[in-house]
């Protein structure tokens, strides 16, 4: 069995630097369970572990990582070319790598009650941050009352990303989506439970690779059929990384990635009178003028502000120097408020 099956290439071979253990060999993480990883090698899939206390949780191997194996121990993680990262659930100070070394990110949203452009903007921000190319996939269009409107709504926020309406049941749109599937490249499927990630894996594989289950009546929410991240190798050489549905998507991103998600606002800001315009009440603000004229929706601007605020808060939580500078900037304001209250 060749490592090329898992996406190994001359470029990856050039990055391979054999660890001190001369018996180490390369492999790719294809699945992850608690405390262990399944690693694809040239001799098949092996279950591997980390040396005790070898790394912090956020630095652990993720599905899609290339690693060096010594026996059944992962001794090194090769430098990542891309990484889809979110803030770990329940912990505002730690990041969680959902997928590594991904070429494209299929951001999947289902037609129906679960369709939400604000959530899609969050996925797009993390995708731009990851280094992978985002692709928006609107699923279950066979059940939509107005699929054209849904695609238009998705396209209205997916600047720089292609949008594909599909049905894994009827096969509609799958040929067009197939243009995004390149042998040897890795595609991660991301979205809420019930959007049809595992169903798409099975349809593209031509067999039952992933378990599927219906959605709840009333809200179209899924039941977390997929419980772990897993890399599937399709017969044509495409690699699909299936993931569990995410109900919480806390950002771990930068202002630059938010700008890529909202490029029209960034372009408008260049015409503002003041370079440090906050687009709230300043005279000569081109962004506010666009809102008043109807060129930019108030909802879109509010979403932009919200994501920027969230990114700034996350950066302060993870960087003590930023937090100290922010607190220092607040002192004059707090003193002024104290004086007002005293008077």
mmCIF file of C-alpha atoms in Angstrom:
data_model
loop_
_atom_site.group_PDB
_atom_site.id
_atom_site.type_symbol
_atom_site.label_atom_id
_atom_site.label_comp_id
_atom_site.label_asym_id
_atom_site.label_seq_id
_atom_site.Cartn_x
_atom_site.Cartn_y
_atom_site.Cartn_z
ATOM 1 C CA UNK A 1 0.000 0.000 0.000
ATOM 2 C CA UNK A 2 1.446 3.366 -1.068
ATOM 3 C CA UNK A 3 1.392 6.492 1.079
ATOM 4 C CA UNK A 4 0.086 8.310 -2.002
ATOM 5 C CA UNK A 5 -3.252 6.782 -1.131
ATOM 6 C CA UNK A 6 -3.399 9.250 1.777
ATOM 7 C CA UNK A 7 -2.114 12.259 -0.182
ATOM 8 C CA UNK A 8 1.651 11.815 0.198
ATOM 9 C CA UNK A 9 3.549 13.656 -2.539
ATOM 10 C CA UNK A 10 7.015 14.811 -3.548
ATOM 11 C CA UNK A 11 6.326 18.074 -1.728
ATOM 12 C CA UNK A 12 5.579 16.223 1.526
ATOM 13 C CA UNK A 13 8.580 13.960 1.008
ATOM 14 C CA UNK A 14 10.761 17.073 0.803
ATOM 15 C CA UNK A 15 9.604 18.120 4.282
ATOM 16 C CA UNK A 16 10.373 14.731 5.825
ATOM 17 C CA UNK A 17 13.278 14.909 8.214
ATOM 18 C CA UNK A 18 13.818 11.546 9.863
ATOM 19 C CA UNK A 19 13.735 11.823 13.669
ATOM 20 C CA UNK A 20 16.564 10.564 15.857
ATOM 21 C CA UNK A 21 14.897 7.175 15.913
ATOM 22 C CA UNK A 22 16.112 5.742 12.611
ATOM 23 C CA UNK A 23 13.181 3.342 12.545
ATOM 24 C CA UNK A 24 10.579 6.122 12.312
ATOM 25 C CA UNK A 25 8.273 6.145 9.299
ATOM 26 C CA UNK A 26 5.731 8.636 7.964
ATOM 27 C CA UNK A 27 1.984 8.204 8.217
ATOM 28 C CA UNK A 28 -1.216 10.246 8.134
ATOM 29 C CA UNK A 29 -3.797 10.484 10.908
ATOM 30 C CA UNK A 30 -7.062 9.147 9.441
ATOM 31 C CA UNK A 31 -9.173 9.018 12.620
ATOM 32 C CA UNK A 32 -9.005 10.037 16.256
ATOM 33 C CA UNK A 33 -10.495 8.558 19.405
ATOM 34 C CA UNK A 34 -9.915 9.447 23.037
ATOM 35 C CA UNK A 35 -6.226 8.951 23.738
ATOM 36 C CA UNK A 36 -5.374 7.208 20.474
ATOM 37 C CA UNK A 37 -5.088 7.875 16.768
ATOM 38 C CA UNK A 38 -5.513 5.700 13.685
ATOM 39 C CA UNK A 39 -2.626 6.345 11.314
ATOM 40 C CA UNK A 40 -2.476 5.287 7.670
ATOM 41 C CA UNK A 41 0.949 3.978 6.647
ATOM 42 C CA UNK A 42 2.397 2.140 3.668
ATOM 43 C CA UNK A 43 1.673 -1.095 5.566
ATOM 44 C CA UNK A 44 -1.953 -0.262 6.408
ATOM 45 C CA UNK A 45 -3.717 1.498 9.284
ATOM 46 C CA UNK A 46 -2.202 1.208 12.770
ATOM 47 C CA UNK A 47 -3.480 2.469 16.129
ATOM 48 C CA UNK A 48 -0.968 4.818 17.700
ATOM 49 C CA UNK A 49 -0.544 6.794 20.911
ATOM 50 C CA UNK A 50 1.577 9.682 22.162
ATOM 51 C CA UNK A 51 4.387 9.379 24.687
ATOM 52 C CA UNK A 52 3.099 10.278 28.160
ATOM 53 C CA UNK A 53 3.089 14.066 28.676
ATOM 54 C CA UNK A 54 4.472 14.631 25.177
ATOM 55 C CA UNK A 55 2.312 17.602 24.239
ATOM 56 C CA UNK A 56 -0.476 19.914 25.329
ATOM 57 C CA UNK A 57 -4.015 19.023 24.170
ATOM 58 C CA UNK A 58 -4.165 21.832 21.575
ATOM 59 C CA UNK A 59 -0.868 20.624 20.077
ATOM 60 C CA UNK A 60 -1.970 17.001 19.733
ATOM 61 C CA UNK A 61 -2.138 15.423 16.260
ATOM 62 C CA UNK A 62 -5.366 16.138 14.396
ATOM 63 C CA UNK A 63 -7.048 14.161 11.651
ATOM 64 C CA UNK A 64 -5.217 15.023 8.431
ATOM 65 C CA UNK A 65 -1.839 15.526 10.110
ATOM 66 C CA UNK A 66 1.257 13.822 8.737
ATOM 67 C CA UNK A 67 3.265 12.302 11.568
ATOM 68 C CA UNK A 68 6.418 10.307 12.264
ATOM 69 C CA UNK A 69 5.731 6.903 13.819
ATOM 70 C CA UNK A 70 8.147 4.908 15.908
ATOM 71 C CA UNK A 71 6.556 1.550 16.427
ATOM 72 C CA UNK A 72 3.080 2.508 17.641
ATOM 73 C CA UNK A 73 4.123 5.891 19.038
ATOM 74 C CA UNK A 74 3.678 9.264 17.336
ATOM 75 C CA UNK A 75 6.977 11.055 17.881
ATOM 76 C CA UNK A 76 6.618 14.080 15.570
ATOM 77 C CA UNK A 77 3.889 16.031 13.785
ATOM 78 C CA UNK A 78 5.036 17.432 10.444
ATOM 79 C CA UNK A 79 4.476 21.192 9.893
ATOM 80 C CA UNK A 80 0.892 21.826 8.801
ATOM 81 C CA UNK A 81 0.088 23.511 5.503
ATOM 82 C CA UNK A 82 -3.392 24.430 6.695
ATOM 83 C CA UNK A 83 -5.458 23.933 9.834
ATOM 84 C CA UNK A 84 -9.141 24.473 10.513
ATOM 85 C CA UNK A 85 -9.181 25.751 14.103
ATOM 86 C CA UNK A 86 -11.915 26.839 16.496
ATOM 87 C CA UNK A 87 -11.937 27.918 20.114
ATOM 88 C CA UNK A 88 -12.303 24.803 22.246
ATOM 89 C CA UNK A 89 -15.811 24.336 23.591
ATOM 90 C CA UNK A 90 -16.138 25.547 27.176
ATOM 91 C CA UNK A 91 -12.613 26.963 27.245
ATOM 92 C CA UNK A 92 -11.944 30.474 25.969
ATOM 93 C CA UNK A 93 -8.155 30.133 26.246
ATOM 94 C CA UNK A 94 -7.501 27.004 24.200
ATOM 95 C CA UNK A 95 -7.794 26.271 20.502
ATOM 96 C CA UNK A 96 -8.967 23.023 18.954
ATOM 97 C CA UNK A 97 -7.709 21.813 15.566
ATOM 98 C CA UNK A 98 -10.630 20.206 13.732
ATOM 99 C CA UNK A 99 -8.755 19.230 10.560
ATOM 100 C CA UNK A 100 -5.231 19.625 9.225
ATOM 101 C CA UNK A 101 -3.628 19.796 5.781
ATOM 102 C CA UNK A 102 -6.910 20.454 4.016
ATOM 103 C CA UNK A 103 -7.066 21.834 0.472
ATOM 104 C CA UNK A 104 -10.777 22.707 0.398
ATOM 105 C CA UNK A 105 -13.406 23.198 3.076
ATOM 106 C CA UNK A 106 -16.964 22.277 2.107
ATOM 107 C CA UNK A 107 -19.085 24.533 4.330
ATOM 108 C CA UNK A 108 -22.404 22.718 4.318
ATOM 109 C CA UNK A 109 -25.788 24.175 5.170
ATOM 110 C CA UNK A 110 -29.145 22.517 4.571
ATOM 111 C CA UNK A 111 -32.163 24.075 2.911
ATOM 112 C CA UNK A 112 -34.864 24.471 5.539
ATOM 113 C CA UNK A 113 -35.206 25.881 9.066
ATOM 114 C CA UNK A 114 -31.497 25.361 9.829
ATOM 115 C CA UNK A 115 -30.331 27.646 6.977
ATOM 116 C CA UNK A 116 -28.580 30.643 8.549
ATOM 117 C CA UNK A 117 -26.361 33.142 6.726
ATOM 118 C CA UNK A 118 -24.931 34.506 9.991
ATOM 119 C CA UNK A 119 -23.614 31.031 10.890
ATOM 120 C CA UNK A 120 -22.270 30.692 7.351
ATOM 121 C CA UNK A 121 -20.265 33.908 7.828
ATOM 122 C CA UNK A 122 -18.611 32.351 10.894
ATOM 123 C CA UNK A 123 -17.672 29.226 8.936
ATOM 124 C CA UNK A 124 -16.271 31.362 6.125
ATOM 125 C CA UNK A 125 -14.130 33.353 8.576
ATOM 126 C CA UNK A 126 -12.599 30.186 10.030
ATOM 127 C CA UNK A 127 -12.082 28.748 6.552
ATOM 128 C CA UNK A 128 -10.179 31.831 5.370
ATOM 129 C CA UNK A 129 -8.119 31.669 8.559
ATOM 130 C CA UNK A 130 -7.309 27.994 7.950
ATOM 131 C CA UNK A 131 -5.575 28.486 4.623
ATOM 132 C CA UNK A 132 -7.989 26.133 2.853
ATOM 133 C CA UNK A 133 -10.252 27.266 0.029
ATOM 134 C CA UNK A 134 -13.878 27.630 1.196
ATOM 135 C CA UNK A 135 -16.697 26.129 -0.882
ATOM 136 C CA UNK A 136 -20.328 26.616 0.184
ATOM 137 C CA UNK A 137 -22.612 23.603 -0.326
ATOM 138 C CA UNK A 138 -26.371 24.081 0.098
ATOM 139 C CA UNK A 139 -27.792 20.574 0.629
ATOM 140 C CA UNK A 140 -31.284 19.063 0.452
ATOM 141 C CA UNK A 141 -32.445 21.492 -2.225
ATOM 142 C CA UNK A 142 -34.982 18.857 -3.292
ATOM 143 C CA UNK A 143 -36.871 19.729 -0.084
ATOM 144 C CA UNK A 144 -36.622 23.523 -0.437
ATOM 145 C CA UNK A 145 -39.639 25.636 -1.331
ATOM 146 C CA UNK A 146 -37.439 28.261 -3.003
ATOM 147 C CA UNK A 147 -33.906 26.901 -3.636
ATOM 148 C CA UNK A 148 -33.036 29.814 -5.929
ATOM 149 C CA UNK A 149 -33.540 32.291 -3.089
ATOM 150 C CA UNK A 150 -31.447 30.193 -0.686
ATOM 151 C CA UNK A 151 -28.569 30.039 -3.150
ATOM 152 C CA UNK A 152 -28.840 33.796 -3.684
ATOM 153 C CA UNK A 153 -28.777 34.402 0.078
ATOM 154 C CA UNK A 154 -25.697 32.171 0.455
ATOM 155 C CA UNK A 155 -23.953 33.835 -2.485
ATOM 156 C CA UNK A 156 -24.665 37.225 -0.932
ATOM 157 C CA UNK A 157 -22.349 36.459 1.999
ATOM 158 C CA UNK A 158 -19.924 33.993 0.364
ATOM 159 C CA UNK A 159 -17.654 36.515 -1.320
ATOM 160 C CA UNK A 160 -14.743 34.749 -3.024
ATOM 161 C CA UNK A 161 -16.278 31.281 -2.555
ATOM 162 C CA UNK A 162 -18.259 29.146 -4.991
ATOM 163 C CA UNK A 163 -21.792 28.096 -3.987
ATOM 164 C CA UNK A 164 -23.245 24.741 -5.056
ATOM 165 C CA UNK A 165 -26.875 23.656 -4.491
ATOM 166 C CA UNK A 166 -27.075 19.850 -4.298
ATOM 167 C CA UNK A 167 -29.275 16.922 -3.356
ATOM 168 C CA UNK A 168 -27.547 13.708 -2.326
ATOM 169 C CA UNK A 169 -30.907 11.943 -2.756
ATOM 170 C CA UNK A 170 -31.699 12.946 -6.353
ATOM 171 C CA UNK A 171 -28.096 13.596 -7.391
ATOM 172 C CA UNK A 172 -28.864 17.171 -8.458
ATOM 173 C CA UNK A 173 -25.766 19.376 -8.517
ATOM 174 C CA UNK A 174 -23.295 16.575 -7.742
ATOM 175 C CA UNK A 175 -21.665 16.734 -11.174
ATOM 176 C CA UNK A 176 -21.038 20.457 -10.725
ATOM 177 C CA UNK A 177 -19.709 19.911 -7.192
ATOM 178 C CA UNK A 178 -17.409 17.231 -8.590
ATOM 179 C CA UNK A 179 -15.277 19.976 -10.143
ATOM 180 C CA UNK A 180 -14.066 20.753 -6.618
ATOM 181 C CA UNK A 181 -12.905 17.153 -6.041
ATOM 182 C CA UNK A 182 -9.322 16.593 -7.162
ATOM 183 C CA UNK A 183 -7.572 13.205 -6.728
ATOM 184 C CA UNK A 184 -4.881 13.452 -4.059
ATOM 185 C CA UNK A 185 -6.410 16.540 -2.455
ATOM 186 C CA UNK A 186 -8.188 16.641 0.892
ATOM 187 C CA UNK A 187 -11.667 18.110 1.426
ATOM 188 C CA UNK A 188 -13.123 18.613 4.903
ATOM 189 C CA UNK A 189 -16.910 18.572 5.348
ATOM 190 C CA UNK A 190 -18.107 21.029 7.990
ATOM 191 C CA UNK A 191 -21.563 21.973 9.185
ATOM 192 C CA UNK A 192 -24.282 21.407 11.750
ATOM 193 C CA UNK A 193 -25.714 17.983 12.528
ATOM 194 C CA UNK A 194 -28.205 16.847 9.927
ATOM 195 C CA UNK A 195 -26.937 18.872 6.959
ATOM 196 C CA UNK A 196 -25.972 15.692 5.105
ATOM 197 C CA UNK A 197 -22.197 15.414 5.455
ATOM 198 C CA UNK A 198 -22.134 11.629 5.908
ATOM 199 C CA UNK A 199 -24.797 11.161 3.234
ATOM 200 C CA UNK A 200 -22.596 13.058 0.793
ATOM 201 C CA UNK A 201 -19.602 10.895 1.737
ATOM 202 C CA UNK A 202 -21.622 7.751 0.978
ATOM 203 C CA UNK A 203 -22.948 9.139 -2.285
ATOM 204 C CA UNK A 204 -19.502 10.115 -3.557
ATOM 205 C CA UNK A 205 -17.941 6.855 -2.358
ATOM 206 C CA UNK A 206 -20.660 4.760 -3.958
ATOM 207 C CA UNK A 207 -20.998 2.700 -0.773
ATOM 208 C CA UNK A 208 -21.941 3.064 2.903
ATOM 209 C CA UNK A 209 -18.784 4.541 4.407
ATOM 210 C CA UNK A 210 -20.449 6.621 7.138
ATOM 211 C CA UNK A 211 -23.510 5.987 9.290
ATOM 212 C CA UNK A 212 -26.486 8.263 8.640
ATOM 213 C CA UNK A 213 -29.654 9.102 10.515
ATOM 214 C CA UNK A 214 -32.711 11.285 9.984
ATOM 215 C CA UNK A 215 -33.198 14.739 11.462
ATOM 216 C CA UNK A 216 -35.651 15.730 14.191
ATOM 217 C CA UNK A 217 -39.045 16.873 13.091
ATOM 218 C CA UNK A 218 -39.724 20.557 13.605
ATOM 219 C CA UNK A 219 -36.222 22.010 13.541
ATOM 220 C CA UNK A 220 -34.301 19.785 11.092
ATOM 221 C CA UNK A 221 -31.500 19.330 13.644
ATOM 222 C CA UNK A 222 -29.404 16.195 13.402
ATOM 223 C CA UNK A 223 -28.682 13.592 16.052
ATOM 224 C CA UNK A 224 -24.857 13.543 15.904
ATOM 225 C CA UNK A 225 -24.679 10.310 13.909
ATOM 226 C CA UNK A 226 -20.996 11.007 13.140
ATOM 227 C CA UNK A 227 -19.153 10.901 16.462
ATOM 228 C CA UNK A 228 -15.553 11.299 15.317
ATOM 229 C CA UNK A 229 -13.509 12.940 12.592
ATOM 230 C CA UNK A 230 -12.450 10.442 9.949
ATOM 231 C CA UNK A 231 -10.584 10.598 6.635
ATOM 232 C CA UNK A 232 -12.181 8.566 3.828
ATOM 233 C CA UNK A 233 -10.224 7.630 0.693
ATOM 234 C CA UNK A 234 -12.553 7.494 -2.321
ATOM 235 C CA UNK A 235 -11.960 5.136 -5.271
ATOM 236 C CA UNK A 236 -10.843 8.029 -7.491
ATOM 237 C CA UNK A 237 -8.191 9.164 -4.976
ATOM 238 C CA UNK A 238 -10.115 12.076 -3.439
ATOM 239 C CA UNK A 239 -9.822 12.298 0.355
ATOM 240 C CA UNK A 240 -12.950 13.353 2.284
ATOM 241 C CA UNK A 241 -12.657 14.285 5.948
ATOM 242 C CA UNK A 242 -16.036 13.788 7.632
ATOM 243 C CA UNK A 243 -16.646 15.596 10.926
ATOM 244 C CA UNK A 244 -19.330 15.552 13.658
ATOM 245 C CA UNK A 245 -21.927 18.293 13.541
ATOM 246 C CA UNK A 246 -21.006 21.473 15.419
ATOM 247 C CA UNK A 247 -23.575 23.386 17.445
ATOM 248 C CA UNK A 248 -20.971 25.727 18.914
ATOM 249 C CA UNK A 249 -18.511 27.498 16.637
ATOM 250 C CA UNK A 250 -16.470 29.921 18.729
ATOM 251 C CA UNK A 251 -13.994 31.853 16.603
ATOM 252 C CA UNK A 252 -10.239 31.452 16.667
ATOM 253 C CA UNK A 253 -9.351 33.834 13.882
ATOM 254 C CA UNK A 254 -7.794 37.188 13.001
ATOM 255 C CA UNK A 255 -9.119 40.525 11.790
ATOM 256 C CA UNK A 256 -7.666 39.709 8.370
ATOM 257 C CA UNK A 257 -9.906 36.662 8.038
ATOM 258 C CA UNK A 258 -12.957 38.726 9.010
ATOM 259 C CA UNK A 259 -11.993 41.202 6.286
ATOM 260 C CA UNK A 260 -11.884 38.368 3.740
ATOM 261 C CA UNK A 261 -15.389 37.343 4.784
ATOM 262 C CA UNK A 262 -16.655 40.947 4.470
ATOM 263 C CA UNK A 263 -14.538 42.339 1.584
ATOM 264 C CA UNK A 264 -17.219 44.814 0.465
ATOM 265 C CA UNK A 265 -17.118 46.528 3.869
ATOM 266 C CA UNK A 266 -13.331 46.608 3.803
ATOM 267 C CA UNK A 267 -13.462 48.225 0.353
ATOM 268 C CA UNK A 268 -16.031 50.808 1.449
ATOM 269 C CA UNK A 269 -13.920 51.660 4.518
ATOM 270 C CA UNK A 270 -11.142 52.823 2.199
ATOM 271 C CA UNK A 271 -13.336 55.766 1.207
ATOM 272 C CA UNK A 272 -14.104 56.909 4.766
ATOM 273 C CA UNK A 273 -12.974 60.426 5.730
ATOM 274 C CA UNK A 274 -11.050 59.172 8.769
ATOM 275 C CA UNK A 275 -8.518 56.364 8.568
ATOM 276 C CA UNK A 276 -9.480 55.046 12.022
ATOM 277 C CA UNK A 277 -13.225 55.243 11.323
ATOM 278 C CA UNK A 278 -15.264 52.826 13.445
ATOM 279 C CA UNK A 279 -18.284 53.060 11.097
ATOM 280 C CA UNK A 280 -20.645 54.019 13.907
ATOM 281 C CA UNK A 281 -21.244 57.765 13.925
ATOM 282 C CA UNK A 282 -18.278 59.477 12.260
ATOM 283 C CA UNK A 283 -18.974 62.129 9.582
ATOM 284 C CA UNK A 284 -17.923 61.120 6.110
ATOM 285 C CA UNK A 285 -18.228 57.393 6.812
ATOM 286 C CA UNK A 286 -18.602 55.582 3.481
ATOM 287 C CA UNK A 287 -19.821 52.408 5.206
ATOM 288 C CA UNK A 288 -22.721 54.163 6.945
ATOM 289 C CA UNK A 289 -23.535 55.982 3.697
ATOM 290 C CA UNK A 290 -23.783 52.607 1.951
ATOM 291 C CA UNK A 291 -26.201 51.409 4.638
ATOM 292 C CA UNK A 292 -28.381 54.497 4.245
ATOM 293 C CA UNK A 293 -28.459 54.103 0.452
ATOM 294 C CA UNK A 294 -29.328 50.403 0.686
ATOM 295 C CA UNK A 295 -26.081 49.170 -0.879
ATOM 296 C CA UNK A 296 -25.152 47.438 2.382
ATOM 297 C CA UNK A 297 -27.629 45.839 4.773
ATOM 298 C CA UNK A 298 -27.688 46.782 8.439
ATOM 299 C CA UNK A 299 -27.649 43.076 9.326
ATOM 300 C CA UNK A 300 -24.449 42.530 7.356
ATOM 301 C CA UNK A 301 -22.722 45.461 9.072
ATOM 302 C CA UNK A 302 -23.908 44.262 12.491
ATOM 303 C CA UNK A 303 -22.503 40.784 11.785
ATOM 304 C CA UNK A 304 -19.166 42.339 10.753
ATOM 305 C CA UNK A 305 -18.971 44.331 13.972
ATOM 306 C CA UNK A 306 -19.893 41.310 16.068
ATOM 307 C CA UNK A 307 -17.191 39.085 14.572
ATOM 308 C CA UNK A 308 -14.535 41.795 14.925
ATOM 309 C CA UNK A 309 -15.504 42.268 18.565
ATOM 310 C CA UNK A 310 -15.358 38.516 19.171
ATOM 311 C CA UNK A 311 -11.939 38.218 17.514
ATOM 312 C CA UNK A 312 -10.565 41.107 19.579
ATOM 313 C CA UNK A 313 -11.915 39.558 22.787
ATOM 314 C CA UNK A 314 -10.409 36.169 21.947
ATOM 315 C CA UNK A 315 -7.020 37.759 21.185
ATOM 316 C CA UNK A 316 -7.032 39.535 24.546
ATOM 317 C CA UNK A 317 -7.929 36.308 26.358
ATOM 318 C CA UNK A 318 -5.066 34.429 24.706
ATOM 319 C CA UNK A 319 -2.459 37.237 24.820
ATOM 320 C CA UNK A 320 -1.677 38.780 28.255
ATOM 321 C CA UNK A 321 0.124 41.728 26.622
ATOM 322 C CA UNK A 322 -2.959 42.636 24.576
ATOM 323 C CA UNK A 323 -5.149 42.281 27.653
ATOM 324 C CA UNK A 324 -2.894 44.616 29.663
ATOM 325 C CA UNK A 325 -2.865 47.214 26.866
ATOM 326 C CA UNK A 326 -6.658 47.064 26.603
ATOM 327 C CA UNK A 327 -7.112 47.552 30.353
ATOM 328 C CA UNK A 328 -4.697 50.480 30.255
ATOM 329 C CA UNK A 329 -6.705 52.116 27.457
ATOM 330 C CA UNK A 330 -9.855 51.871 29.602
ATOM 331 C CA UNK A 331 -8.422 53.655 32.641
ATOM 332 C CA UNK A 332 -9.001 57.244 31.419
ATOM 333 C CA UNK A 333 -12.592 56.344 30.510
ATOM 334 C CA UNK A 334 -13.260 54.774 33.901
ATOM 335 C CA UNK A 335 -11.755 57.788 35.689
ATOM 336 C CA UNK A 336 -13.975 60.132 33.686
ATOM 337 C CA UNK A 337 -17.037 58.061 34.582
ATOM 338 C CA UNK A 338 -16.043 58.152 38.257
ATOM 339 C CA UNK A 339 -15.834 61.957 38.117
ATOM 340 C CA UNK A 340 -19.253 62.191 36.501
ATOM 341 C CA UNK A 341 -20.737 59.895 39.132
ATOM 342 C CA UNK A 342 -19.091 61.893 41.936
ATOM 343 C CA UNK A 343 -20.378 65.218 40.576
#
